[in-house]
């Protein structure tokens, strides 16, 4: 979990929802993802860097970092590469682990105002890429080659931020302005409410899913940056 307020990356116990360990970071962290073989990655928007983190049991330690060209926010793993989002101007890139750009998509290449503020990103097991653009109130779906396949809009998607893949036919999205978590089914274009203010959701920004325990973790910078845990039993 990236701790934006305290410049830390935290390891959280998904069973007891408690902080296990943390590592101090040299810049403000934004997106974070787990890669493979005990390696994670976190983005530094202001420094335009991606920091790799070693996860050895309960210990986190800084590894190498790579420079990128832009204000990087979201990050996800796709095959053996990284997919990252940038704002000002908005674009998406597929890059190698050493920072080499493989492919990119921006408004000029798309031929239209596709991105306004793409922030969070997730990939599915089938290789589909989903990006939340809170500036346009949309969820954008791409294939591995960053070709746009679909765009999702809904009255329930007013300010989509954190997004996580639960299965090939369900995504969970944190909608900050509506104080809600919604479920998006890309196979039939449905968006349904899952959690709201009555459940304690306040300005959610990030979401994470634990398939083993069927628990959803929601990060918010409301109420002094909280991490809340929810059990979701009927996710389909």
PDB file of C-alpha atoms in Angstrom:
ATOM      1  CA  UNK A   1       0.000   0.000   0.000  1.00  0.00           C
ATOM      2  CA  UNK A   2       1.398   3.410  -0.970  1.00  0.00           C
ATOM      3  CA  UNK A   3       1.096   5.957   1.857  1.00  0.00           C
ATOM      4  CA  UNK A   4       0.900   9.276   0.034  1.00  0.00           C
ATOM      5  CA  UNK A   5       0.724  11.377   3.190  1.00  0.00           C
ATOM      6  CA  UNK A   6       3.799   9.915   4.904  1.00  0.00           C
ATOM      7  CA  UNK A   7       6.022   9.046   1.898  1.00  0.00           C
ATOM      8  CA  UNK A   8       6.030   5.339   2.751  1.00  0.00           C
ATOM      9  CA  UNK A   9       5.191   1.990   1.235  1.00  0.00           C
ATOM     10  CA  UNK A  10       3.415  -0.297   3.694  1.00  0.00           C
ATOM     11  CA  UNK A  11       3.000  -4.066   3.833  1.00  0.00           C
ATOM     12  CA  UNK A  12      -0.427  -4.969   5.240  1.00  0.00           C
ATOM     13  CA  UNK A  13      -1.591  -8.267   6.746  1.00  0.00           C
ATOM     14  CA  UNK A  14      -4.672  -9.244   4.702  1.00  0.00           C
ATOM     15  CA  UNK A  15      -5.867 -11.589   7.482  1.00  0.00           C
ATOM     16  CA  UNK A  16      -5.776  -9.149  10.376  1.00  0.00           C
ATOM     17  CA  UNK A  17      -5.756  -5.896   8.355  1.00  0.00           C
ATOM     18  CA  UNK A  18      -2.759  -4.704  10.322  1.00  0.00           C
ATOM     19  CA  UNK A  19       0.424  -2.961   9.283  1.00  0.00           C
ATOM     20  CA  UNK A  20       3.307  -5.467   9.106  1.00  0.00           C
ATOM     21  CA  UNK A  21       6.183  -3.277   7.964  1.00  0.00           C
ATOM     22  CA  UNK A  22       6.978  -0.207   5.920  1.00  0.00           C
ATOM     23  CA  UNK A  23       9.821   1.438   4.064  1.00  0.00           C
ATOM     24  CA  UNK A  24      10.491   5.174   3.801  1.00  0.00           C
ATOM     25  CA  UNK A  25      10.513   6.498   0.253  1.00  0.00           C
ATOM     26  CA  UNK A  26      12.484   9.426  -1.169  1.00  0.00           C
ATOM     27  CA  UNK A  27       9.410  10.950  -2.804  1.00  0.00           C
ATOM     28  CA  UNK A  28       5.623  10.954  -2.664  1.00  0.00           C
ATOM     29  CA  UNK A  29       4.298   7.558  -3.876  1.00  0.00           C
ATOM     30  CA  UNK A  30       1.274   7.201  -6.122  1.00  0.00           C
ATOM     31  CA  UNK A  31       0.462   3.927  -7.905  1.00  0.00           C
ATOM     32  CA  UNK A  32       1.796   0.585  -6.712  1.00  0.00           C
ATOM     33  CA  UNK A  33       1.704  -2.976  -8.025  1.00  0.00           C
ATOM     34  CA  UNK A  34       3.224  -6.358  -7.221  1.00  0.00           C
ATOM     35  CA  UNK A  35       5.286  -7.821 -10.039  1.00  0.00           C
ATOM     36  CA  UNK A  36       6.914 -11.208  -9.448  1.00  0.00           C
ATOM     37  CA  UNK A  37       9.543 -12.999  -7.395  1.00  0.00           C
ATOM     38  CA  UNK A  38       9.216 -10.685  -4.412  1.00  0.00           C
ATOM     39  CA  UNK A  39       9.362  -7.476  -6.451  1.00  0.00           C
ATOM     40  CA  UNK A  40       6.938  -4.558  -6.349  1.00  0.00           C
ATOM     41  CA  UNK A  41       6.937  -1.171  -8.075  1.00  0.00           C
ATOM     42  CA  UNK A  42       5.706   2.253  -7.010  1.00  0.00           C
ATOM     43  CA  UNK A  43       5.445   5.481  -9.023  1.00  0.00           C
ATOM     44  CA  UNK A  44       6.875   8.880  -8.061  1.00  0.00           C
ATOM     45  CA  UNK A  45       4.818  11.395 -10.017  1.00  0.00           C
ATOM     46  CA  UNK A  46       6.818  14.529  -9.202  1.00  0.00           C
ATOM     47  CA  UNK A  47      10.247  12.909  -9.640  1.00  0.00           C
ATOM     48  CA  UNK A  48       9.091  11.126 -12.815  1.00  0.00           C
ATOM     49  CA  UNK A  49      10.442   7.805 -11.590  1.00  0.00           C
ATOM     50  CA  UNK A  50       9.404   4.232 -10.922  1.00  0.00           C
ATOM     51  CA  UNK A  51      10.906   2.732  -7.776  1.00  0.00           C
ATOM     52  CA  UNK A  52      11.270  -1.035  -7.437  1.00  0.00           C
ATOM     53  CA  UNK A  53      10.797  -2.548  -3.973  1.00  0.00           C
ATOM     54  CA  UNK A  54      12.107  -5.890  -2.730  1.00  0.00           C
ATOM     55  CA  UNK A  55       9.655  -7.894  -0.601  1.00  0.00           C
ATOM     56  CA  UNK A  56      11.494 -10.489   1.491  1.00  0.00           C
ATOM     57  CA  UNK A  57       9.075 -12.068   3.948  1.00  0.00           C
ATOM     58  CA  UNK A  58       7.879  -9.195   6.125  1.00  0.00           C
ATOM     59  CA  UNK A  59      10.695  -6.868   5.061  1.00  0.00           C
ATOM     60  CA  UNK A  60      10.513  -4.140   2.429  1.00  0.00           C
ATOM     61  CA  UNK A  61      13.654  -2.577   0.967  1.00  0.00           C
ATOM     62  CA  UNK A  62      14.439  -0.149  -1.837  1.00  0.00           C
ATOM     63  CA  UNK A  63      15.802  -1.608  -5.056  1.00  0.00           C
ATOM     64  CA  UNK A  64      16.697   0.212  -8.289  1.00  0.00           C
ATOM     65  CA  UNK A  65      14.645   2.983  -9.873  1.00  0.00           C
ATOM     66  CA  UNK A  66      14.111   3.995 -13.480  1.00  0.00           C
ATOM     67  CA  UNK A  67      13.404   7.396 -14.999  1.00  0.00           C
ATOM     68  CA  UNK A  68      10.317   7.976 -17.127  1.00  0.00           C
ATOM     69  CA  UNK A  69       9.321  10.932 -19.287  1.00  0.00           C
ATOM     70  CA  UNK A  70       6.343  12.473 -17.591  1.00  0.00           C
ATOM     71  CA  UNK A  71       4.202  12.781 -14.477  1.00  0.00           C
ATOM     72  CA  UNK A  72       3.601   9.078 -13.929  1.00  0.00           C
ATOM     73  CA  UNK A  73       0.659   7.976 -11.753  1.00  0.00           C
ATOM     74  CA  UNK A  74      -0.824   4.511 -12.332  1.00  0.00           C
ATOM     75  CA  UNK A  75       1.113   1.288 -12.798  1.00  0.00           C
ATOM     76  CA  UNK A  76       0.243  -2.344 -13.480  1.00  0.00           C
ATOM     77  CA  UNK A  77       2.028  -5.456 -14.714  1.00  0.00           C
ATOM     78  CA  UNK A  78       1.149  -6.914 -18.116  1.00  0.00           C
ATOM     79  CA  UNK A  79       3.042 -10.007 -19.241  1.00  0.00           C
ATOM     80  CA  UNK A  80       6.702  -9.208 -18.515  1.00  0.00           C
ATOM     81  CA  UNK A  81       6.264  -5.462 -18.933  1.00  0.00           C
ATOM     82  CA  UNK A  82       4.773  -2.489 -17.103  1.00  0.00           C
ATOM     83  CA  UNK A  83       1.803  -0.402 -18.195  1.00  0.00           C
ATOM     84  CA  UNK A  84       1.787   3.135 -16.778  1.00  0.00           C
ATOM     85  CA  UNK A  85      -0.396   6.242 -16.979  1.00  0.00           C
ATOM     86  CA  UNK A  86       0.651   9.891 -17.080  1.00  0.00           C
ATOM     87  CA  UNK A  87      -1.182  13.179 -16.710  1.00  0.00           C
ATOM     88  CA  UNK A  88      -0.439  16.658 -18.109  1.00  0.00           C
ATOM     89  CA  UNK A  89      -0.755  15.553 -20.890  1.00  0.00           C
ATOM     90  CA  UNK A  90      -2.561  12.264 -20.399  1.00  0.00           C
ATOM     91  CA  UNK A  91      -1.117   9.161 -22.006  1.00  0.00           C
ATOM     92  CA  UNK A  92      -0.515   5.446 -21.459  1.00  0.00           C
ATOM     93  CA  UNK A  93       2.726   3.580 -22.093  1.00  0.00           C
ATOM     94  CA  UNK A  94       3.925  -0.001 -22.107  1.00  0.00           C
ATOM     95  CA  UNK A  95       7.528  -0.048 -20.924  1.00  0.00           C
ATOM     96  CA  UNK A  96      10.194  -2.604 -20.116  1.00  0.00           C
ATOM     97  CA  UNK A  97      11.585  -3.099 -16.630  1.00  0.00           C
ATOM     98  CA  UNK A  98      14.500  -0.840 -17.531  1.00  0.00           C
ATOM     99  CA  UNK A  99      12.267   1.979 -18.777  1.00  0.00           C
ATOM    100  CA  UNK A 100      12.361   1.450 -22.543  1.00  0.00           C
ATOM    101  CA  UNK A 101       9.080   2.476 -24.184  1.00  0.00           C
ATOM    102  CA  UNK A 102       7.494  -0.343 -26.208  1.00  0.00           C
ATOM    103  CA  UNK A 103       4.221   1.350 -27.136  1.00  0.00           C
ATOM    104  CA  UNK A 104       2.179   4.389 -26.184  1.00  0.00           C
ATOM    105  CA  UNK A 105      -1.238   5.927 -26.671  1.00  0.00           C
ATOM    106  CA  UNK A 106      -2.153   9.583 -26.253  1.00  0.00           C
ATOM    107  CA  UNK A 107      -4.794  11.977 -27.552  1.00  0.00           C
ATOM    108  CA  UNK A 108      -2.837  12.779 -30.705  1.00  0.00           C
ATOM    109  CA  UNK A 109      -2.373   9.137 -31.609  1.00  0.00           C
ATOM    110  CA  UNK A 110      -5.995   8.337 -30.746  1.00  0.00           C
ATOM    111  CA  UNK A 111      -7.179  11.185 -32.958  1.00  0.00           C
ATOM    112  CA  UNK A 112      -9.528  12.506 -30.285  1.00  0.00           C
ATOM    113  CA  UNK A 113      -9.670  13.763 -26.703  1.00  0.00           C
ATOM    114  CA  UNK A 114      -9.389  10.284 -25.209  1.00  0.00           C
ATOM    115  CA  UNK A 115      -7.574  11.144 -21.989  1.00  0.00           C
ATOM    116  CA  UNK A 116      -8.138  14.031 -19.629  1.00  0.00           C
ATOM    117  CA  UNK A 117      -6.722  12.733 -16.357  1.00  0.00           C
ATOM    118  CA  UNK A 118      -5.977   9.006 -16.530  1.00  0.00           C
ATOM    119  CA  UNK A 119      -4.982   7.955 -13.031  1.00  0.00           C
ATOM    120  CA  UNK A 120      -5.338   4.321 -11.950  1.00  0.00           C
ATOM    121  CA  UNK A 121      -4.872   1.214 -14.054  1.00  0.00           C
ATOM    122  CA  UNK A 122      -5.402  -2.540 -13.759  1.00  0.00           C
ATOM    123  CA  UNK A 123      -4.890  -5.559 -16.009  1.00  0.00           C
ATOM    124  CA  UNK A 124      -6.911  -8.769 -16.161  1.00  0.00           C
ATOM    125  CA  UNK A 125      -5.637 -12.328 -16.467  1.00  0.00           C
ATOM    126  CA  UNK A 126      -6.643 -12.284 -20.138  1.00  0.00           C
ATOM    127  CA  UNK A 127      -4.427  -9.260 -20.802  1.00  0.00           C
ATOM    128  CA  UNK A 128      -7.099  -6.556 -21.024  1.00  0.00           C
ATOM    129  CA  UNK A 129      -6.086  -3.160 -19.626  1.00  0.00           C
ATOM    130  CA  UNK A 130      -8.559  -0.890 -17.833  1.00  0.00           C
ATOM    131  CA  UNK A 131      -7.842   2.754 -17.033  1.00  0.00           C
ATOM    132  CA  UNK A 132      -9.899   5.085 -14.853  1.00  0.00           C
ATOM    133  CA  UNK A 133     -10.034   8.633 -16.211  1.00  0.00           C
ATOM    134  CA  UNK A 134     -11.591  10.785 -13.521  1.00  0.00           C
ATOM    135  CA  UNK A 135     -11.314  13.885 -15.700  1.00  0.00           C
ATOM    136  CA  UNK A 136     -13.640  12.376 -18.299  1.00  0.00           C
ATOM    137  CA  UNK A 137     -15.640  10.227 -15.841  1.00  0.00           C
ATOM    138  CA  UNK A 138     -14.878   7.142 -17.923  1.00  0.00           C
ATOM    139  CA  UNK A 139     -13.272   3.713 -17.767  1.00  0.00           C
ATOM    140  CA  UNK A 140     -11.195   2.944 -20.866  1.00  0.00           C
ATOM    141  CA  UNK A 141     -10.509  -0.621 -21.982  1.00  0.00           C
ATOM    142  CA  UNK A 142      -7.440  -1.462 -24.096  1.00  0.00           C
ATOM    143  CA  UNK A 143      -5.783  -4.599 -25.397  1.00  0.00           C
ATOM    144  CA  UNK A 144      -2.124  -5.550 -24.895  1.00  0.00           C
ATOM    145  CA  UNK A 145      -1.113  -3.333 -27.828  1.00  0.00           C
ATOM    146  CA  UNK A 146      -2.847  -0.300 -26.273  1.00  0.00           C
ATOM    147  CA  UNK A 147      -5.595  -0.372 -28.866  1.00  0.00           C
ATOM    148  CA  UNK A 148      -8.816   1.074 -27.496  1.00  0.00           C
ATOM    149  CA  UNK A 149     -11.512  -1.571 -27.436  1.00  0.00           C
ATOM    150  CA  UNK A 150     -14.265   0.041 -25.339  1.00  0.00           C
ATOM    151  CA  UNK A 151     -15.119   3.056 -23.215  1.00  0.00           C
ATOM    152  CA  UNK A 152     -17.524   2.818 -20.271  1.00  0.00           C
ATOM    153  CA  UNK A 153     -19.650   5.644 -18.880  1.00  0.00           C
ATOM    154  CA  UNK A 154     -22.381   5.637 -16.258  1.00  0.00           C
ATOM    155  CA  UNK A 155     -24.134   8.085 -13.922  1.00  0.00           C
ATOM    156  CA  UNK A 156     -22.421   6.110 -11.151  1.00  0.00           C
ATOM    157  CA  UNK A 157     -18.993   6.884 -12.607  1.00  0.00           C
ATOM    158  CA  UNK A 158     -18.599  10.545 -11.710  1.00  0.00           C
ATOM    159  CA  UNK A 159     -14.984  10.538 -10.506  1.00  0.00           C
ATOM    160  CA  UNK A 160     -13.485   7.063 -10.960  1.00  0.00           C
ATOM    161  CA  UNK A 161     -10.125   6.587  -9.228  1.00  0.00           C
ATOM    162  CA  UNK A 162      -8.854   3.235  -7.939  1.00  0.00           C
ATOM    163  CA  UNK A 163      -9.724   0.208 -10.055  1.00  0.00           C
ATOM    164  CA  UNK A 164      -9.050  -3.494  -9.509  1.00  0.00           C
ATOM    165  CA  UNK A 165      -9.808  -6.634 -11.491  1.00  0.00           C
ATOM    166  CA  UNK A 166     -11.736  -9.256  -9.522  1.00  0.00           C
ATOM    167  CA  UNK A 167     -12.319 -11.599 -12.490  1.00  0.00           C
ATOM    168  CA  UNK A 168     -12.519 -11.436 -16.280  1.00  0.00           C
ATOM    169  CA  UNK A 169     -16.094 -10.179 -16.009  1.00  0.00           C
ATOM    170  CA  UNK A 170     -15.904  -7.890 -13.000  1.00  0.00           C
ATOM    171  CA  UNK A 171     -13.967  -4.812 -11.958  1.00  0.00           C
ATOM    172  CA  UNK A 172     -14.369  -2.812  -8.772  1.00  0.00           C
ATOM    173  CA  UNK A 173     -14.013   0.949  -9.037  1.00  0.00           C
ATOM    174  CA  UNK A 174     -13.603   3.576  -6.314  1.00  0.00           C
ATOM    175  CA  UNK A 175     -15.683   6.618  -7.237  1.00  0.00           C
ATOM    176  CA  UNK A 176     -14.393   9.465  -5.098  1.00  0.00           C
ATOM    177  CA  UNK A 177     -17.033  12.157  -5.537  1.00  0.00           C
ATOM    178  CA  UNK A 178     -20.010   9.816  -5.038  1.00  0.00           C
ATOM    179  CA  UNK A 179     -18.367   8.161  -1.987  1.00  0.00           C
ATOM    180  CA  UNK A 180     -18.963   4.699  -3.411  1.00  0.00           C
ATOM    181  CA  UNK A 181     -17.487   1.475  -4.715  1.00  0.00           C
ATOM    182  CA  UNK A 182     -19.178   0.221  -7.874  1.00  0.00           C
ATOM    183  CA  UNK A 183     -18.899  -3.046  -9.812  1.00  0.00           C
ATOM    184  CA  UNK A 184     -18.334  -2.876 -13.562  1.00  0.00           C
ATOM    185  CA  UNK A 185     -19.099  -5.895 -15.733  1.00  0.00           C
ATOM    186  CA  UNK A 186     -17.361  -5.277 -19.088  1.00  0.00           C
ATOM    187  CA  UNK A 187     -19.109  -8.194 -20.793  1.00  0.00           C
ATOM    188  CA  UNK A 188     -22.564  -6.629 -20.517  1.00  0.00           C
ATOM    189  CA  UNK A 189     -21.793  -2.945 -19.815  1.00  0.00           C
ATOM    190  CA  UNK A 190     -23.482  -2.955 -16.421  1.00  0.00           C
ATOM    191  CA  UNK A 191     -22.406  -0.769 -13.513  1.00  0.00           C
ATOM    192  CA  UNK A 192     -23.928  -1.595 -10.129  1.00  0.00           C
ATOM    193  CA  UNK A 193     -23.433  -0.086  -6.664  1.00  0.00           C
ATOM    194  CA  UNK A 194     -21.562  -2.219  -4.143  1.00  0.00           C
ATOM    195  CA  UNK A 195     -20.660  -0.015  -1.146  1.00  0.00           C
ATOM    196  CA  UNK A 196     -21.523   3.547  -0.190  1.00  0.00           C
ATOM    197  CA  UNK A 197     -21.520   6.111   2.574  1.00  0.00           C
ATOM    198  CA  UNK A 198     -23.824   3.942   4.680  1.00  0.00           C
ATOM    199  CA  UNK A 199     -21.001   1.377   4.691  1.00  0.00           C
ATOM    200  CA  UNK A 200     -18.424   3.939   5.777  1.00  0.00           C
ATOM    201  CA  UNK A 201     -17.062   4.852   2.343  1.00  0.00           C
ATOM    202  CA  UNK A 202     -15.716   8.418   2.278  1.00  0.00           C
ATOM    203  CA  UNK A 203     -13.877   9.816  -0.758  1.00  0.00           C
ATOM    204  CA  UNK A 204     -12.310   6.482  -1.789  1.00  0.00           C
ATOM    205  CA  UNK A 205      -9.172   6.729  -3.907  1.00  0.00           C
ATOM    206  CA  UNK A 206      -7.649   3.248  -4.085  1.00  0.00           C
ATOM    207  CA  UNK A 207      -8.934  -0.326  -3.991  1.00  0.00           C
ATOM    208  CA  UNK A 208      -7.263  -3.723  -3.643  1.00  0.00           C
ATOM    209  CA  UNK A 209      -8.773  -7.206  -3.739  1.00  0.00           C
ATOM    210  CA  UNK A 210      -7.725 -10.368  -1.907  1.00  0.00           C
ATOM    211  CA  UNK A 211      -9.239 -13.347  -3.784  1.00  0.00           C
ATOM    212  CA  UNK A 212      -8.402 -15.875  -1.062  1.00  0.00           C
ATOM    213  CA  UNK A 213     -10.346 -14.101   1.694  1.00  0.00           C
ATOM    214  CA  UNK A 214     -12.739 -12.250  -0.658  1.00  0.00           C
ATOM    215  CA  UNK A 215     -11.848  -9.041   1.124  1.00  0.00           C
ATOM    216  CA  UNK A 216     -11.804  -5.611  -0.427  1.00  0.00           C
ATOM    217  CA  UNK A 217      -9.433  -2.920   0.838  1.00  0.00           C
ATOM    218  CA  UNK A 218     -10.356   0.707   0.281  1.00  0.00           C
ATOM    219  CA  UNK A 219      -7.888   3.545   0.737  1.00  0.00           C
ATOM    220  CA  UNK A 220      -9.058   7.087   1.428  1.00  0.00           C
ATOM    221  CA  UNK A 221      -7.369  10.332   2.370  1.00  0.00           C
ATOM    222  CA  UNK A 222     -10.479  11.318   4.305  1.00  0.00           C
ATOM    223  CA  UNK A 223     -10.217  10.963   8.077  1.00  0.00           C
ATOM    224  CA  UNK A 224      -6.410  11.099   8.171  1.00  0.00           C
ATOM    225  CA  UNK A 225      -5.731   8.627   5.337  1.00  0.00           C
ATOM    226  CA  UNK A 226      -7.526   5.415   6.257  1.00  0.00           C
ATOM    227  CA  UNK A 227      -7.474   1.858   4.952  1.00  0.00           C
ATOM    228  CA  UNK A 228     -10.788   0.048   5.398  1.00  0.00           C
ATOM    229  CA  UNK A 229     -11.548  -3.640   4.977  1.00  0.00           C
ATOM    230  CA  UNK A 230     -14.805  -5.087   3.615  1.00  0.00           C
ATOM    231  CA  UNK A 231     -15.962  -8.636   3.022  1.00  0.00           C
ATOM    232  CA  UNK A 232     -17.519  -9.156  -0.399  1.00  0.00           C
ATOM    233  CA  UNK A 233     -19.158 -12.554  -0.691  1.00  0.00           C
ATOM    234  CA  UNK A 234     -21.336 -12.106  -3.768  1.00  0.00           C
ATOM    235  CA  UNK A 235     -18.894 -10.638  -6.220  1.00  0.00           C
ATOM    236  CA  UNK A 236     -20.550 -11.983  -9.376  1.00  0.00           C
TER     237      UNK A 236
END
